[in-house]
Amino acid sequence: QVQLVESGGGLVQAGGSLKLSCTAATVFTIYTMGWYRQAPGMERELVAVTSIGIANYADSAKDRFVISRGNAKNTVNLQMNRLKPEDTAVYYCYAHLRGEFYWGQGTQVTVSS
């Protein structure tokens, strides 16, 4: 079992920025990590993923969000800029390791207009 711990959510005004961080506790090296989000009444959707140095973004995140691996092992960050009210959601970190997907507990991001 791999535990993921997220941090960095909160309340921000539209146009502002937030940085989310996630650390996975495992002795193995995780090559694929990313972020999903789920707004009230909506399905969970992919925001961004990084795998072996290659990043992919949802259209809604392109040009505003940047995903990166942290300096510490098995960490991933999501820098979110020019936030919009429609970015309001619970953001979940995930890791893909040895054929299994692991999820964090989620962190709330609220963008006020």
PDB file of C-alpha atoms in Angstrom:
ATOM      1  CA  GLN A   1       0.000   0.000   0.000  1.00  0.00           C
ATOM      2  CA  VAL A   2       1.285   3.435  -0.956  1.00  0.00           C
ATOM      3  CA  GLN A   3       0.149   6.481   0.992  1.00  0.00           C
ATOM      4  CA  LEU A   4      -0.032   9.834  -0.772  1.00  0.00           C
ATOM      5  CA  VAL A   5      -0.208  13.062   1.188  1.00  0.00           C
ATOM      6  CA  GLU A   6      -1.250  16.304  -0.478  1.00  0.00           C
ATOM      7  CA  SER A   7      -0.864  19.874   0.657  1.00  0.00           C
ATOM      8  CA  GLY A   8      -1.337  23.371  -0.653  1.00  0.00           C
ATOM      9  CA  GLY A   9      -5.047  23.738  -1.270  1.00  0.00           C
ATOM     10  CA  GLY A  10      -7.044  26.703  -0.074  1.00  0.00           C
ATOM     11  CA  LEU A  11      -9.085  29.732  -1.017  1.00  0.00           C
ATOM     12  CA  VAL A  12      -7.851  32.174  -3.633  1.00  0.00           C
ATOM     13  CA  GLN A  13      -9.354  34.948  -5.692  1.00  0.00           C
ATOM     14  CA  ALA A  14      -9.800  34.572  -9.418  1.00  0.00           C
ATOM     15  CA  GLY A  15      -6.563  35.351 -11.214  1.00  0.00           C
ATOM     16  CA  GLY A  16      -4.469  34.172  -8.288  1.00  0.00           C
ATOM     17  CA  SER A  17      -2.130  31.214  -7.914  1.00  0.00           C
ATOM     18  CA  LEU A  18      -1.789  28.137  -5.752  1.00  0.00           C
ATOM     19  CA  LYS A  19       0.764  25.358  -5.607  1.00  0.00           C
ATOM     20  CA  LEU A  20      -0.219  21.834  -4.693  1.00  0.00           C
ATOM     21  CA  SER A  21       2.303  19.268  -3.537  1.00  0.00           C
ATOM     22  CA  CYS A  22       2.086  15.543  -3.057  1.00  0.00           C
ATOM     23  CA  THR A  23       4.460  12.999  -1.578  1.00  0.00           C
ATOM     24  CA  ALA A  24       4.132   9.246  -1.914  1.00  0.00           C
ATOM     25  CA  ALA A  25       5.520   7.013   0.801  1.00  0.00           C
ATOM     26  CA  THR A  26       7.141   3.999  -0.792  1.00  0.00           C
ATOM     27  CA  VAL A  27      10.601   2.533  -1.225  1.00  0.00           C
ATOM     28  CA  PHE A  28       9.961   2.139  -4.941  1.00  0.00           C
ATOM     29  CA  THR A  29      10.544   4.844  -7.526  1.00  0.00           C
ATOM     30  CA  ILE A  30       7.285   6.071  -9.032  1.00  0.00           C
ATOM     31  CA  TYR A  31       7.584   7.171 -12.631  1.00  0.00           C
ATOM     32  CA  THR A  32       4.023   8.292 -13.235  1.00  0.00           C
ATOM     33  CA  MET A  33       2.294  10.773 -10.970  1.00  0.00           C
ATOM     34  CA  GLY A  34      -0.414  13.295 -11.594  1.00  0.00           C
ATOM     35  CA  TRP A  35      -3.453  15.194 -10.483  1.00  0.00           C
ATOM     36  CA  TYR A  36      -7.171  14.743 -10.952  1.00  0.00           C
ATOM     37  CA  ARG A  37      -9.936  16.971  -9.695  1.00  0.00           C
ATOM     38  CA  GLN A  38     -13.595  16.579  -8.896  1.00  0.00           C
ATOM     39  CA  ALA A  39     -16.070  19.419  -8.690  1.00  0.00           C
ATOM     40  CA  PRO A  40     -19.430  19.006  -6.915  1.00  0.00           C
ATOM     41  CA  GLY A  41     -21.813  16.945  -9.007  1.00  0.00           C
ATOM     42  CA  MET A  42     -19.138  16.227 -11.602  1.00  0.00           C
ATOM     43  CA  GLU A  43     -17.016  13.242 -12.450  1.00  0.00           C
ATOM     44  CA  ARG A  44     -13.382  13.126 -11.518  1.00  0.00           C
ATOM     45  CA  GLU A  45     -11.262  14.459 -14.380  1.00  0.00           C
ATOM     46  CA  LEU A  46      -7.589  14.424 -15.215  1.00  0.00           C
ATOM     47  CA  VAL A  47      -5.782  17.727 -14.770  1.00  0.00           C
ATOM     48  CA  ALA A  48      -2.174  16.851 -15.482  1.00  0.00           C
ATOM     49  CA  VAL A  49       0.176  13.885 -15.432  1.00  0.00           C
ATOM     50  CA  THR A  50       3.909  13.478 -15.676  1.00  0.00           C
ATOM     51  CA  SER A  51       5.599  10.254 -16.691  1.00  0.00           C
ATOM     52  CA  ILE A  52       9.337   9.844 -17.176  1.00  0.00           C
ATOM     53  CA  GLY A  53       9.708  13.564 -17.720  1.00  0.00           C
ATOM     54  CA  ILE A  54       6.827  13.946 -20.141  1.00  0.00           C
ATOM     55  CA  ALA A  55       3.898  16.081 -19.040  1.00  0.00           C
ATOM     56  CA  ASN A  56       0.375  16.061 -20.366  1.00  0.00           C
ATOM     57  CA  TYR A  57      -2.420  18.440 -19.500  1.00  0.00           C
ATOM     58  CA  ALA A  58      -6.152  18.670 -19.832  1.00  0.00           C
ATOM     59  CA  ASP A  59      -7.185  21.435 -22.203  1.00  0.00           C
ATOM     60  CA  SER A  60      -8.542  23.381 -19.242  1.00  0.00           C
ATOM     61  CA  ALA A  61      -5.099  23.351 -17.607  1.00  0.00           C
ATOM     62  CA  LYS A  62      -2.871  24.078 -20.587  1.00  0.00           C
ATOM     63  CA  ASP A  63      -1.004  27.400 -20.450  1.00  0.00           C
ATOM     64  CA  ARG A  64      -2.083  27.969 -16.834  1.00  0.00           C
ATOM     65  CA  PHE A  65      -0.917  24.966 -14.814  1.00  0.00           C
ATOM     66  CA  VAL A  66       2.527  23.412 -14.583  1.00  0.00           C
ATOM     67  CA  ILE A  67       3.175  19.924 -13.248  1.00  0.00           C
ATOM     68  CA  SER A  68       6.634  19.050 -12.016  1.00  0.00           C
ATOM     69  CA  ARG A  69       8.452  16.441 -10.002  1.00  0.00           C
ATOM     70  CA  GLY A  70       9.886  17.667  -6.745  1.00  0.00           C
ATOM     71  CA  ASN A  71      13.495  17.320  -5.680  1.00  0.00           C
ATOM     72  CA  ALA A  72      12.540  14.752  -3.073  1.00  0.00           C
ATOM     73  CA  LYS A  73      11.823  11.252  -4.288  1.00  0.00           C
ATOM     74  CA  ASN A  74       8.240  10.466  -5.279  1.00  0.00           C
ATOM     75  CA  THR A  75       6.932  14.001  -5.061  1.00  0.00           C
ATOM     76  CA  VAL A  76       4.869  15.899  -7.573  1.00  0.00           C
ATOM     77  CA  ASN A  77       3.793  19.517  -7.650  1.00  0.00           C
ATOM     78  CA  LEU A  78       1.084  21.376  -9.490  1.00  0.00           C
ATOM     79  CA  GLN A  79       1.574  25.107  -9.929  1.00  0.00           C
ATOM     80  CA  MET A  80      -1.770  26.645 -10.790  1.00  0.00           C
ATOM     81  CA  ASN A  81      -1.813  30.162 -12.203  1.00  0.00           C
ATOM     82  CA  ARG A  82      -4.560  32.498 -13.403  1.00  0.00           C
ATOM     83  CA  LEU A  83      -7.095  30.476 -11.483  1.00  0.00           C
ATOM     84  CA  LYS A  84     -10.743  30.683 -12.432  1.00  0.00           C
ATOM     85  CA  PRO A  85     -13.885  29.968 -10.400  1.00  0.00           C
ATOM     86  CA  GLU A  86     -14.451  26.882 -12.545  1.00  0.00           C
ATOM     87  CA  ASP A  87     -11.191  25.463 -11.185  1.00  0.00           C
ATOM     88  CA  THR A  88     -12.919  25.036  -7.837  1.00  0.00           C
ATOM     89  CA  ALA A  89     -12.768  21.356  -6.937  1.00  0.00           C
ATOM     90  CA  VAL A  90     -11.172  18.772  -4.722  1.00  0.00           C
ATOM     91  CA  TYR A  91      -7.786  17.957  -6.221  1.00  0.00           C
ATOM     92  CA  TYR A  92      -6.446  14.431  -5.891  1.00  0.00           C
ATOM     93  CA  CYS A  93      -2.884  13.326  -6.350  1.00  0.00           C
ATOM     94  CA  TYR A  94      -2.342   9.899  -7.852  1.00  0.00           C
ATOM     95  CA  ALA A  95       0.541   7.549  -8.484  1.00  0.00           C
ATOM     96  CA  HIS A  96       0.827   4.620 -10.831  1.00  0.00           C
ATOM     97  CA  LEU A  97       3.133   1.960  -9.493  1.00  0.00           C
ATOM     98  CA  ARG A  98       3.571  -1.673 -10.485  1.00  0.00           C
ATOM     99  CA  GLY A  99       0.190  -1.816 -12.175  1.00  0.00           C
ATOM    100  CA  GLU A 100      -1.736  -0.212  -9.328  1.00  0.00           C
ATOM    101  CA  PHE A 101      -3.194   3.256  -8.911  1.00  0.00           C
ATOM    102  CA  TYR A 102      -2.953   4.995  -5.560  1.00  0.00           C
ATOM    103  CA  TRP A 103      -4.797   8.136  -4.498  1.00  0.00           C
ATOM    104  CA  GLY A 104      -4.335  10.898  -1.999  1.00  0.00           C
ATOM    105  CA  GLN A 105      -7.107  12.043   0.299  1.00  0.00           C
ATOM    106  CA  GLY A 106      -7.765  15.168  -1.749  1.00  0.00           C
ATOM    107  CA  THR A 107      -7.247  18.843  -1.075  1.00  0.00           C
ATOM    108  CA  GLN A 108      -9.877  21.516  -1.594  1.00  0.00           C
ATOM    109  CA  VAL A 109      -9.201  24.381  -3.973  1.00  0.00           C
ATOM    110  CA  THR A 110     -11.753  27.180  -3.979  1.00  0.00           C
ATOM    111  CA  VAL A 111     -11.510  30.101  -6.384  1.00  0.00           C
ATOM    112  CA  SER A 112     -13.737  33.070  -5.624  1.00  0.00           C
ATOM    113  CA  SER A 113     -14.928  35.447  -8.308  1.00  0.00           C
TER     114      SER A 113
END
